[in-house]
Short mmCIF file of C-alpha atoms and ligand atoms in Angstrom, two decimals:
data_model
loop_
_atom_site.label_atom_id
_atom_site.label_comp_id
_atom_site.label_asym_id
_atom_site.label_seq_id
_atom_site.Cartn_x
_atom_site.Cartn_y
_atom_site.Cartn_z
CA UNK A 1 24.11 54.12 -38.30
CA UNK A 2 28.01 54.55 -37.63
CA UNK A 3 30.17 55.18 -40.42
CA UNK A 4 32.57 51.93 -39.96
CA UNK A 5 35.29 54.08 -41.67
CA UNK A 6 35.54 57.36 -39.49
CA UNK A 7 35.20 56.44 -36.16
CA UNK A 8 32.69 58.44 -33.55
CA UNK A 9 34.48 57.12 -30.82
CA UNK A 10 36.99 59.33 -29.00
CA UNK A 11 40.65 57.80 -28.01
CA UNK A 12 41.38 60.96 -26.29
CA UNK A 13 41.87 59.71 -22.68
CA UNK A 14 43.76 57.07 -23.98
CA UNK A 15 46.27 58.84 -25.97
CA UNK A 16 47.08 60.80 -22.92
CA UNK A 17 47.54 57.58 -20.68
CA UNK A 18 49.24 56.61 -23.32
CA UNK A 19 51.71 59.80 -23.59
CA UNK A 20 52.34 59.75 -19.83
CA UNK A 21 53.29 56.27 -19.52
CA UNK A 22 55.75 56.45 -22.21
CA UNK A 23 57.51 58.94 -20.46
CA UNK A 24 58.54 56.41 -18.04
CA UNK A 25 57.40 53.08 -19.30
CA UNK A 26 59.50 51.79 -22.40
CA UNK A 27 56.59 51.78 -25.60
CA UNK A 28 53.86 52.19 -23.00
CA UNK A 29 53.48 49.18 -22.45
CA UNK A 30 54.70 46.37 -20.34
CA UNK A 31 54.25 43.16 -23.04
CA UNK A 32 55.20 43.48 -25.90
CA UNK A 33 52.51 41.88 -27.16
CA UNK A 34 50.52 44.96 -26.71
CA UNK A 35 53.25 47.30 -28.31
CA UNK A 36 50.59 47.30 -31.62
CA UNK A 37 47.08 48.99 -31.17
CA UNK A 38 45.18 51.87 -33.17
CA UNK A 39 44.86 54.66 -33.05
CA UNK A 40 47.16 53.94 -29.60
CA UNK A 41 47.18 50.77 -27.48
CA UNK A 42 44.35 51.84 -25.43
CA UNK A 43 43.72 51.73 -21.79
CA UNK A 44 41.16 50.33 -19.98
CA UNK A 45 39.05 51.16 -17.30
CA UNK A 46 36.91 48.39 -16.05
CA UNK A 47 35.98 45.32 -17.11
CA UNK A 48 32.08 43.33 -16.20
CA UNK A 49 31.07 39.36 -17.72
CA UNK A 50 31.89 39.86 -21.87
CA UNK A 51 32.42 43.92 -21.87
CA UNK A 52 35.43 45.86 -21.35
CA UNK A 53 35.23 49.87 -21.04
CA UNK A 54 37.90 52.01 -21.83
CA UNK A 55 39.15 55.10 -20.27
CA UNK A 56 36.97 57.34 -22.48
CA UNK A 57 34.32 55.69 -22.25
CA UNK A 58 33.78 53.31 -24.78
CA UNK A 59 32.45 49.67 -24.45
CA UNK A 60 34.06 46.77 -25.86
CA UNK A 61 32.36 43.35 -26.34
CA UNK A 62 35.56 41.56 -25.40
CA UNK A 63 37.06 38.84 -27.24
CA UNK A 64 40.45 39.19 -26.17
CA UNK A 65 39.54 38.03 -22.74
CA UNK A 66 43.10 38.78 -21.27
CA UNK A 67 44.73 36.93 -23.63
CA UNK A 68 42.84 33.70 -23.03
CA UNK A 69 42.46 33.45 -19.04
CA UNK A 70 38.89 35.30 -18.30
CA UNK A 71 36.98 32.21 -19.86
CA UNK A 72 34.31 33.06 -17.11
CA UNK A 73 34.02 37.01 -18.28
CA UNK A 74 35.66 39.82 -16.76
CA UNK A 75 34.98 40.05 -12.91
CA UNK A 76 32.85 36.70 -12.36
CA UNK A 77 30.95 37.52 -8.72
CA UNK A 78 32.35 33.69 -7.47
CA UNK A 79 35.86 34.97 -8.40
CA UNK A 80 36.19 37.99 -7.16
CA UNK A 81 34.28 36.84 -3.69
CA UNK A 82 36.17 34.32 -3.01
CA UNK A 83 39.50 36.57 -3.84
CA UNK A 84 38.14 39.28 -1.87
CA UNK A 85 37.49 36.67 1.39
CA UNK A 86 41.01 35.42 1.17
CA UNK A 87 42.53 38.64 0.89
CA UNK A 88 41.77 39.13 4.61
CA UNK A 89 43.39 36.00 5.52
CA UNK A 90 47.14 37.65 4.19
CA UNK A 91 48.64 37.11 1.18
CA UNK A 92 52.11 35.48 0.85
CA UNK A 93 53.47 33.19 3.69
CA UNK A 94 56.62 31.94 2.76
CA UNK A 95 55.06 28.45 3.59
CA UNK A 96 52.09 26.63 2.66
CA UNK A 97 47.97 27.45 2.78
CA UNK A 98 45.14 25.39 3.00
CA UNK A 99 44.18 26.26 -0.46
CA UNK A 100 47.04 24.48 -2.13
CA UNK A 101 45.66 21.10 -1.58
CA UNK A 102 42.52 21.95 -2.75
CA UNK A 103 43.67 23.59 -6.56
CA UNK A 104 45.22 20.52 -6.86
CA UNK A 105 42.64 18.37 -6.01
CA UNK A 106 40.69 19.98 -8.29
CA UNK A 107 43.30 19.92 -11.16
CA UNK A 108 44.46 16.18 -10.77
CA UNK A 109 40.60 15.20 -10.30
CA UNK A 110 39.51 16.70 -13.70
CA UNK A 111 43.04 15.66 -15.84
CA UNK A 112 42.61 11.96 -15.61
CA UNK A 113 46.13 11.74 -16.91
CA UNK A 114 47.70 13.68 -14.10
CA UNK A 115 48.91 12.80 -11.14
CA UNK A 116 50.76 14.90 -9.01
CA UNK A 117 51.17 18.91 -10.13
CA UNK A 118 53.52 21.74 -9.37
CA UNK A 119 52.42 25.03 -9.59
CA UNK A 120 53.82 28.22 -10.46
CA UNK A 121 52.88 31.91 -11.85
CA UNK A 122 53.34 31.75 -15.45
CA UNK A 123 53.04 29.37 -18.84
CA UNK A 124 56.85 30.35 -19.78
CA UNK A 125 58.29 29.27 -15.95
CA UNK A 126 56.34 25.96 -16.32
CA UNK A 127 57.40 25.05 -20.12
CA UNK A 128 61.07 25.81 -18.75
CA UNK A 129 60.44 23.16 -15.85
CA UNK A 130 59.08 20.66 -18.15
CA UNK A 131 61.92 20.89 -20.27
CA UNK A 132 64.31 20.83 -17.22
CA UNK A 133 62.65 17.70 -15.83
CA UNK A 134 62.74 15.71 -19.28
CA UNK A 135 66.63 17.06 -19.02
CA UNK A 136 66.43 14.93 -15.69
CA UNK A 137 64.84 12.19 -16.50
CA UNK A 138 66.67 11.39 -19.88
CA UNK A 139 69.79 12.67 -19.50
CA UNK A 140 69.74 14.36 -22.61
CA UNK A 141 70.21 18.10 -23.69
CA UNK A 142 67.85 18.83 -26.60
CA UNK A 143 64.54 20.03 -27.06
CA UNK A 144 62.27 19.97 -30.20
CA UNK A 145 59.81 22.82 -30.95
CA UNK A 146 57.62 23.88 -33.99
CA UNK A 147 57.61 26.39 -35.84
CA UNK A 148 54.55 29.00 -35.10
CA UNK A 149 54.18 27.67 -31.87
CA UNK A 150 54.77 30.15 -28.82
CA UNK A 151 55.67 28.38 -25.19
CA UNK A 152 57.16 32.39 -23.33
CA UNK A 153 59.43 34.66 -23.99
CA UNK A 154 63.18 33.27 -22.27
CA UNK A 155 65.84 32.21 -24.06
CA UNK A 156 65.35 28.68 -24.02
CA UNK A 157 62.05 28.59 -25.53
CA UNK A 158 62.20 32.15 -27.46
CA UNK A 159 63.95 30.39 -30.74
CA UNK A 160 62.36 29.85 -34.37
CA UNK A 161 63.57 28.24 -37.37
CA UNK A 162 66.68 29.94 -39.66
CA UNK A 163 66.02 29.25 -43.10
CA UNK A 164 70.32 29.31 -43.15
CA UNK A 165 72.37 27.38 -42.53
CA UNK A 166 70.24 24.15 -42.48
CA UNK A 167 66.80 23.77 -42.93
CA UNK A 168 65.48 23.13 -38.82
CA UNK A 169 68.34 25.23 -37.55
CA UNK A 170 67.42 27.28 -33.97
CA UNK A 171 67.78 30.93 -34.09
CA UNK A 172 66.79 33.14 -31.27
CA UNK A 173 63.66 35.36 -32.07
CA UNK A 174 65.33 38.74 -30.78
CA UNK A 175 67.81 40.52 -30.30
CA UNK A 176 70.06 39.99 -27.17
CA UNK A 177 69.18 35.95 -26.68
CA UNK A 178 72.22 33.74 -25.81
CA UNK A 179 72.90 31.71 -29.03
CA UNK A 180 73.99 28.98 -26.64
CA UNK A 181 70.59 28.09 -25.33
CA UNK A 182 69.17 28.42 -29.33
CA UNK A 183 71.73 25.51 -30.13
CA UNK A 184 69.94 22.88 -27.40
CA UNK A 185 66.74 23.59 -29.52
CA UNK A 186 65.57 21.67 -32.78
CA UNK A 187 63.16 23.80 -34.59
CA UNK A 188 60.47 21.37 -36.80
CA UNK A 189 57.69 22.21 -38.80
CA UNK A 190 54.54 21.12 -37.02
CA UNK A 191 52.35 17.97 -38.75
CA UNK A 192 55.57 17.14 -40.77
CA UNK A 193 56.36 13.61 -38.96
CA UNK A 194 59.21 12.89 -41.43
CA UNK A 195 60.87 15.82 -39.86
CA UNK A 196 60.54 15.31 -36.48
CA UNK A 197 61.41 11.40 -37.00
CA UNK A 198 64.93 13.36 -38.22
CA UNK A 199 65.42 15.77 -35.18
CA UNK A 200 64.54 11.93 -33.16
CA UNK A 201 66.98 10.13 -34.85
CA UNK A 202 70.34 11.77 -33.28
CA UNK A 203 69.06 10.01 -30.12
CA UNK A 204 70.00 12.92 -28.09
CA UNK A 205 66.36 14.75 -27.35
CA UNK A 206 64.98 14.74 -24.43
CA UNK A 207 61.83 16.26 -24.77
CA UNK A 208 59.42 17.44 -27.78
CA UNK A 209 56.91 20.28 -26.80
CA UNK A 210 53.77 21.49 -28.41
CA UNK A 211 50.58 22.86 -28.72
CA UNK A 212 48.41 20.17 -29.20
CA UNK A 213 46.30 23.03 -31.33
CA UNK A 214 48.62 25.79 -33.03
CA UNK A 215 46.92 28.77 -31.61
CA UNK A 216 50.07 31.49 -31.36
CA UNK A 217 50.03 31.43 -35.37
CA UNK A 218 46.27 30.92 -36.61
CA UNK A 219 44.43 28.13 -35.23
CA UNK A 220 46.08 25.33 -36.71
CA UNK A 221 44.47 21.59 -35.81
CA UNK A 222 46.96 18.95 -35.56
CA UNK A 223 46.19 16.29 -38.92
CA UNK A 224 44.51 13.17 -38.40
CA UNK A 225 46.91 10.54 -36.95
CA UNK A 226 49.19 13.48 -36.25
CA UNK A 227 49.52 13.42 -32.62
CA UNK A 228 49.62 9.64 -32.62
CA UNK A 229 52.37 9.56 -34.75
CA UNK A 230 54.05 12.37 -32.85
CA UNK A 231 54.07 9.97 -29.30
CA UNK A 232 54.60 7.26 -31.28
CA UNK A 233 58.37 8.79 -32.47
CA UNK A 234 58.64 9.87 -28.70
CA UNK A 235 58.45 6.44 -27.20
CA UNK A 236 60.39 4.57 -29.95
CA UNK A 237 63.10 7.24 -29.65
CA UNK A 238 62.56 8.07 -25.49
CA UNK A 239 61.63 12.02 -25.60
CA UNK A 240 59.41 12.47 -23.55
CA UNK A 241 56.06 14.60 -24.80
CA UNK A 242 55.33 17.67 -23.44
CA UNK A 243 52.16 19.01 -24.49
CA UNK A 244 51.33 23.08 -23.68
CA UNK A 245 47.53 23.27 -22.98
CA UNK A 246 48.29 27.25 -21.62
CA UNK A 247 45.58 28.10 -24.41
CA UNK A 248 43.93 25.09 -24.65
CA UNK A 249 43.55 23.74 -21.74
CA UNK A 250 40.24 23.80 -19.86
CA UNK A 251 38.94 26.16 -22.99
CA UNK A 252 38.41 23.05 -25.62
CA UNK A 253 36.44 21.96 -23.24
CA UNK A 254 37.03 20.75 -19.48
CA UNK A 255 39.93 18.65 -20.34
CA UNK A 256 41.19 20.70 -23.13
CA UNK A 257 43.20 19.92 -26.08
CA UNK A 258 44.41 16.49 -24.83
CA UNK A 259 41.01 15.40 -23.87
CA UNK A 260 39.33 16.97 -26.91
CA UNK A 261 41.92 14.79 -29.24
CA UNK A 262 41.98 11.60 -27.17
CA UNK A 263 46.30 11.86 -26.99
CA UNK A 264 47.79 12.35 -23.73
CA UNK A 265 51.20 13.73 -23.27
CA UNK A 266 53.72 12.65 -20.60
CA UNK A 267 53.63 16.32 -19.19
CA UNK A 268 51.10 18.75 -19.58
CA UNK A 269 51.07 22.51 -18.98
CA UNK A 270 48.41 24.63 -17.45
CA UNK A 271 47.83 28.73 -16.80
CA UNK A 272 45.26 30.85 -18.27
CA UNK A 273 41.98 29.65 -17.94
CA UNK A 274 42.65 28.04 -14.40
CA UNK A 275 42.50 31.42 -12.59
CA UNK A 276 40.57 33.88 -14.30
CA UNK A 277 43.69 36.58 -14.90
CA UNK A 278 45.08 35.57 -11.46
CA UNK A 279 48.98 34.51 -11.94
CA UNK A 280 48.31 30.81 -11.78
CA UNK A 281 50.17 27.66 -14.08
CA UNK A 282 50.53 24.43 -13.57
CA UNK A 283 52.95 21.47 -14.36
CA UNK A 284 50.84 18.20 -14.26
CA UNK A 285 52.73 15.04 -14.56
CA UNK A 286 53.04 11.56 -13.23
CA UNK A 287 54.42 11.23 -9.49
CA UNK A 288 57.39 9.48 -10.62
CA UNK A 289 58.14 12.45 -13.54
CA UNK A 290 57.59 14.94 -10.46
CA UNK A 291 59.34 12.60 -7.73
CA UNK A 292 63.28 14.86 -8.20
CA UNK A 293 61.51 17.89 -8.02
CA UNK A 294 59.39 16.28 -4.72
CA UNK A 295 63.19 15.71 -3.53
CA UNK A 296 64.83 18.52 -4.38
CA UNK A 297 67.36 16.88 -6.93
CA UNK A 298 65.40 19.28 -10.01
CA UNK A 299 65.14 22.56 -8.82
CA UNK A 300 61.59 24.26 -9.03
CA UNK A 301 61.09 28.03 -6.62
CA UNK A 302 59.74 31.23 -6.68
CA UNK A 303 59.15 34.02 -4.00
CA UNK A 304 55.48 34.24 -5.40
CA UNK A 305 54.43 30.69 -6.21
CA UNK A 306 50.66 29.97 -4.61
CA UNK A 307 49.87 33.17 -3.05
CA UNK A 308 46.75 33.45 -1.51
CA UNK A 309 44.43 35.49 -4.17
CA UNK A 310 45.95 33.45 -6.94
CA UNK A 311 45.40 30.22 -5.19
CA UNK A 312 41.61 31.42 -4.15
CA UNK A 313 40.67 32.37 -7.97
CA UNK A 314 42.02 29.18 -9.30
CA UNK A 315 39.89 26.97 -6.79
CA UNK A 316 36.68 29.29 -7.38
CA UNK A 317 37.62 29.51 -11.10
CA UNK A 318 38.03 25.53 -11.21
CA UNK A 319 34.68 25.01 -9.16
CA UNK A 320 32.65 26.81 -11.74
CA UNK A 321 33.95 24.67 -14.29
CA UNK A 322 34.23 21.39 -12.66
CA UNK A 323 30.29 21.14 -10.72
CA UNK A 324 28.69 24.66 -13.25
CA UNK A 325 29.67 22.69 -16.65
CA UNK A 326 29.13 26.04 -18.69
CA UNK A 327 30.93 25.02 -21.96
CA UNK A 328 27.49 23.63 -23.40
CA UNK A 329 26.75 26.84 -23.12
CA UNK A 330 30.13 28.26 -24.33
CA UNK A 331 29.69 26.10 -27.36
CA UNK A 332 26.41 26.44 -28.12
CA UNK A 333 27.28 30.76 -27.77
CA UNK A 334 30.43 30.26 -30.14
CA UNK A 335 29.07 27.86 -32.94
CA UNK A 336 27.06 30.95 -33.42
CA UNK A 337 29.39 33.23 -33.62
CA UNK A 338 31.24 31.00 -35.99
CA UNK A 339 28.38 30.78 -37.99
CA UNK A 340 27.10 33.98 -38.22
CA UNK A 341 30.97 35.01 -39.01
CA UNK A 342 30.95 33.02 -41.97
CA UNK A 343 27.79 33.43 -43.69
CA UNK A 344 28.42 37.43 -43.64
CA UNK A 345 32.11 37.02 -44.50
CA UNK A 346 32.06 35.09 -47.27
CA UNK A 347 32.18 37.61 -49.82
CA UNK A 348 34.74 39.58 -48.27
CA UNK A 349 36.67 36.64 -47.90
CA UNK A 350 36.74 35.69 -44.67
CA UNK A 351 36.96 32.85 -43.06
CA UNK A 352 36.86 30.98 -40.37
CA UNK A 353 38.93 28.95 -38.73
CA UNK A 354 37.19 26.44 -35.46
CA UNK A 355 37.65 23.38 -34.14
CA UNK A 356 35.50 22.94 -31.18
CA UNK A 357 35.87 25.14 -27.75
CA UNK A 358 35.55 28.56 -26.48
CA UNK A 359 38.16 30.02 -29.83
CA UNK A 360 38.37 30.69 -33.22
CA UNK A 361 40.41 32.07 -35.86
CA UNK A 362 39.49 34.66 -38.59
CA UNK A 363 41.43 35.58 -41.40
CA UNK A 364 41.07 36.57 -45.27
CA UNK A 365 41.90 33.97 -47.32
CA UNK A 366 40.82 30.88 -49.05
CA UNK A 367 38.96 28.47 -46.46
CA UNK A 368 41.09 25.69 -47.53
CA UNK A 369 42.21 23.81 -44.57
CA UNK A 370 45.56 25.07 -43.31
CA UNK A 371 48.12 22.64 -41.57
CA UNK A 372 51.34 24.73 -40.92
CA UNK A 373 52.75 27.93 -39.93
CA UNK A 374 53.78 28.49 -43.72
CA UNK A 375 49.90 27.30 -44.71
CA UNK A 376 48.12 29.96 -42.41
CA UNK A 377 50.86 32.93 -43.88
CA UNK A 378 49.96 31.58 -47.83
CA UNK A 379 46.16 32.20 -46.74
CA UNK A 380 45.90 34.79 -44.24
CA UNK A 381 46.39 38.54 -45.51
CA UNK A 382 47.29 40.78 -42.59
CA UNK A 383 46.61 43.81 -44.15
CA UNK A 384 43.11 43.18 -44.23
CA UNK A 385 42.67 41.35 -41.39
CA UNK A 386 44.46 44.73 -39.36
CA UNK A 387 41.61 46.36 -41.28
CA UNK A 388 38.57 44.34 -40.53
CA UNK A 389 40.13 44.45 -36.67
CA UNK A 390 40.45 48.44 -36.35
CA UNK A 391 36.50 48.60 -37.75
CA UNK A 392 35.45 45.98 -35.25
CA UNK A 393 37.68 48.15 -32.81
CA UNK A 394 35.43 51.24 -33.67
CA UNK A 395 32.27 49.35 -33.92
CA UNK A 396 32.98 47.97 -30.18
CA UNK A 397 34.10 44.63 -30.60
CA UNK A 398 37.42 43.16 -29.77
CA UNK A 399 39.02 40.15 -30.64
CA UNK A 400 42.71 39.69 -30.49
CA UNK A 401 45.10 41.35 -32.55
CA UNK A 402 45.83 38.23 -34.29
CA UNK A 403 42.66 37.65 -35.39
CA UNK A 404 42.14 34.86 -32.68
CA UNK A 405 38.76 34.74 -30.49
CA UNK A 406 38.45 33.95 -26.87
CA UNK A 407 35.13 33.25 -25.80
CA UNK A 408 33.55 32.80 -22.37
CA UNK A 409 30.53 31.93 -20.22
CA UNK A 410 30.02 35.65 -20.14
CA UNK A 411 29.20 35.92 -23.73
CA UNK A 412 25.39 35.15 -24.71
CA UNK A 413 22.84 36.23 -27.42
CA UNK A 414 22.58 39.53 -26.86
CA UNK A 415 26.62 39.80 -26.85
CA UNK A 416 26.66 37.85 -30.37
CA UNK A 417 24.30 39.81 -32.11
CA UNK A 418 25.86 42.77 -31.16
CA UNK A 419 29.35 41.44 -32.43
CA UNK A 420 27.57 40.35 -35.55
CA UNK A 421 25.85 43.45 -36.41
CA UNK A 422 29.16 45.34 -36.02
CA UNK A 423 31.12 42.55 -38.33
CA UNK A 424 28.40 43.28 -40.94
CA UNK A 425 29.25 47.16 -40.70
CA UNK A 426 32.69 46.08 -40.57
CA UNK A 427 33.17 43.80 -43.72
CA UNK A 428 30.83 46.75 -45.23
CA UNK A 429 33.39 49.58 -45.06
CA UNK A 430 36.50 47.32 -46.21
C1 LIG B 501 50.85 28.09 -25.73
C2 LIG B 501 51.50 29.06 -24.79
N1 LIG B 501 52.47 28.63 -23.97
C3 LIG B 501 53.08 29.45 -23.09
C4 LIG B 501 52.72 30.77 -23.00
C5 LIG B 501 53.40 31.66 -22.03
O1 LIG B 501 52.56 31.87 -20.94
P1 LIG B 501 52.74 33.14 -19.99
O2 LIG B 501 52.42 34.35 -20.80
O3 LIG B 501 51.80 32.87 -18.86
O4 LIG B 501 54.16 33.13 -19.54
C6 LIG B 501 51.71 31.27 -23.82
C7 LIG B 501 51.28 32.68 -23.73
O5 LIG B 501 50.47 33.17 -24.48
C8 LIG B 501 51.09 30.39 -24.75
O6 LIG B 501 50.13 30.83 -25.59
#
């Protein structure tokens, strides 16, 4: 058996890729996401259904799954067919294709609550043009977030909570962010309705956006009544509710989050999962929300919006899920994880954290249930979850680098007894 402490495995080839891209690329990277990794953020080499193999070699049962999109496994065969017979058809035609219609059949026909969609490449470009429509239709300025939750990386959005001056006031999250765009932000703690029903009451909001699960700190459900309470405060003050499924959404599940939970926002947001790592998101709303941007009167553009290989993944990614139905199977495949997670990790302290659907949380901690951003940091300790993470890391398994796990129709027995077997060596050498 391994030694879980001294790894076997070699990073050699990645170091080097590693060294030469930071010659030229600033950290070596190009999210920053991926800034952190041990011994080096590696680089891979090839990805096939659950595995991952990196340039030295080594093989990965993969967790991280892109960040959330590959919910079919790397490289699914319908996928990557039907990308590869659309590539010969061109790729970009400053105009329509054939395909369009057909993604959004797909979309509106499985989202009961939708009606008419725009798409566009990324989660961040479609939270920005669901807070520019509620701008529209309200004609109102501000825009409530929570605290923990993530919706990109631009200014608007890219703002967190200052404990000074005032409890929920917006500060940006880095340096070089106009302050400007921080101030049209209200910063609330999530599944605190007292203080969102004060951000409401200045009557000047136009939209409140969420996860409808926290996912971008811990997996955080929203508490009973929560989300009712939440549209409630919309309607009686006239924000509209912008819920951001880009984890969620078709991964609790076909309908995601909002079907999962039974609460429906007024616009919902769509990416990852649709397309299987192709640059895909949607904006689903009603036709009458949509109608400016149908007209013109809200601007919504991009150079690269619905190019062919995107649009192709998104429709073959959305078939398997729509008429293949694997999250049975997905479930079935994760509840044992989850299981298997706990019963080894109780004694080291882990836990646990799942709701339903294709992810889960671990962390060490007490398995008291957490309900905020300030709850998960009380009962997470990063040092030892960074710990347990590098071990699974050298015993070949890979979950996020928060902690979070992505599963996918990819994964099956033989992938979770491998991941549990490595855990066990894992939580052994802590
Ligand atoms: C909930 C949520 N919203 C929005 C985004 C931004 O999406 P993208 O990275 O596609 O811009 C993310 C990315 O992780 C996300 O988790």
């Amino acid at each position: 058996m391994t030694d879980p402490n001294t790894s076997d495995r070699s990073y050699a080839h990645s170091h080097a890729e590693h060294a030469r891209r930071q010659a030229v690329i600033a950290g070596g990277v190009n999210s920053n996401v991926r800034l952190a990794g041990t011994p080096v953020p590696l680089t891979f080499a090839s990805g096939s259904g659950a595995y991952l193999w990196d340039v030295d070699g080594n093989r990965y049962v993969d967790y991280a799954a892109g960040m959330g999109p590959m919910i079919l496994g790397h490289n699914h065969p319908a996928v990557t067919d039907a990308v590869r017979a659309a590539l010969d058809t061109g790729q970009l035609f400053a105009g329509q294709n054939r395909l369009e219609a057909e993604f959004a059949e797909a979309i509106v026909g499985a989202l009961p609550w939708i009606e008419s969609i725009r798409i566009g490449m990324s989660g961040t470009e479609m939270d920005l043009l669901a807070v520019r429509i509620a701008r529209a239709a309200t004609g109102r300025t501000k825009a409530v977030r929570f605290a923990g939750h993530y919706h990109g990386w631009l200014d608007p959005l890219f703002i967190d909570m200052s404990v000074e001056p005032e409890p929920f006031g917006p500060a940006p999250l880095t340096a070089g962010q106009s302050v400007a765009a921080a101030a049209d932000v209200i910063v609330c703690e999530w599944n605190d309705l007292d203080q969102l029903a004060k951000a409401l009451a200045g009557g000047d909001v136009a939209c409140v956006l969420m996860e409808p699960v926290m996912c971008n700190t811990g997996l955080v459900a929203p508490a009973p009544g929560y989300l009712e309470g939440v549209q409630a405060l919309c309607r009686e003050h006239g924000a509209l509710l912008v819920i951001d499924e880009v984890i969620t959404g078709f991964r609790l599940g076909l309908t995601g989050a909002q079907g999962f939970l039974g609460v429906h926002g007024d616009i919902s947001i769509y990416a990852k999962a649709i397309a299987s790592g192709f640059p895909l998101a949607v904006l689903g709303t009603t036709t009458e929300l949509l109608a400016p941007v149908g007209r013109g009167a809200v601007n919504h553009s991009g150079t690269y919006n619905t190019g062919v290989s995107s649009l192709a993944a998104g429709v073959a990614t959305m078939r398997q899920l729509i008429d293949h139905d694997p999250y049975p199977e997905i479930d079935r495949v994760t509840r044992r994880l989850v299981d298997g997670l706990r019963s080894l990790g109780g004694d080291a302290g882990l836990a646990v954290d799942h709701i339903g659907g294709a992810l889960f949380q671990t962390r060490f901690g007490t398995s008291d249930p957490v309900s905020s951003r300030a709850d998960f940091a009380a009962r997470s300790d990063k040092t030892r979850l960074a710990r347990f993470l590098e071990l699974l890391q050298h015993q070949g398994v890979r979950p996020t680098g928060r902690g979070l796990w992505f599963v996918s129709a990819a994964h099956d027995d033989e992938a979770v007894e491998a991941t549990l077997a490595a855990a066990g060596r894992a939580l052994g050498g802590m």
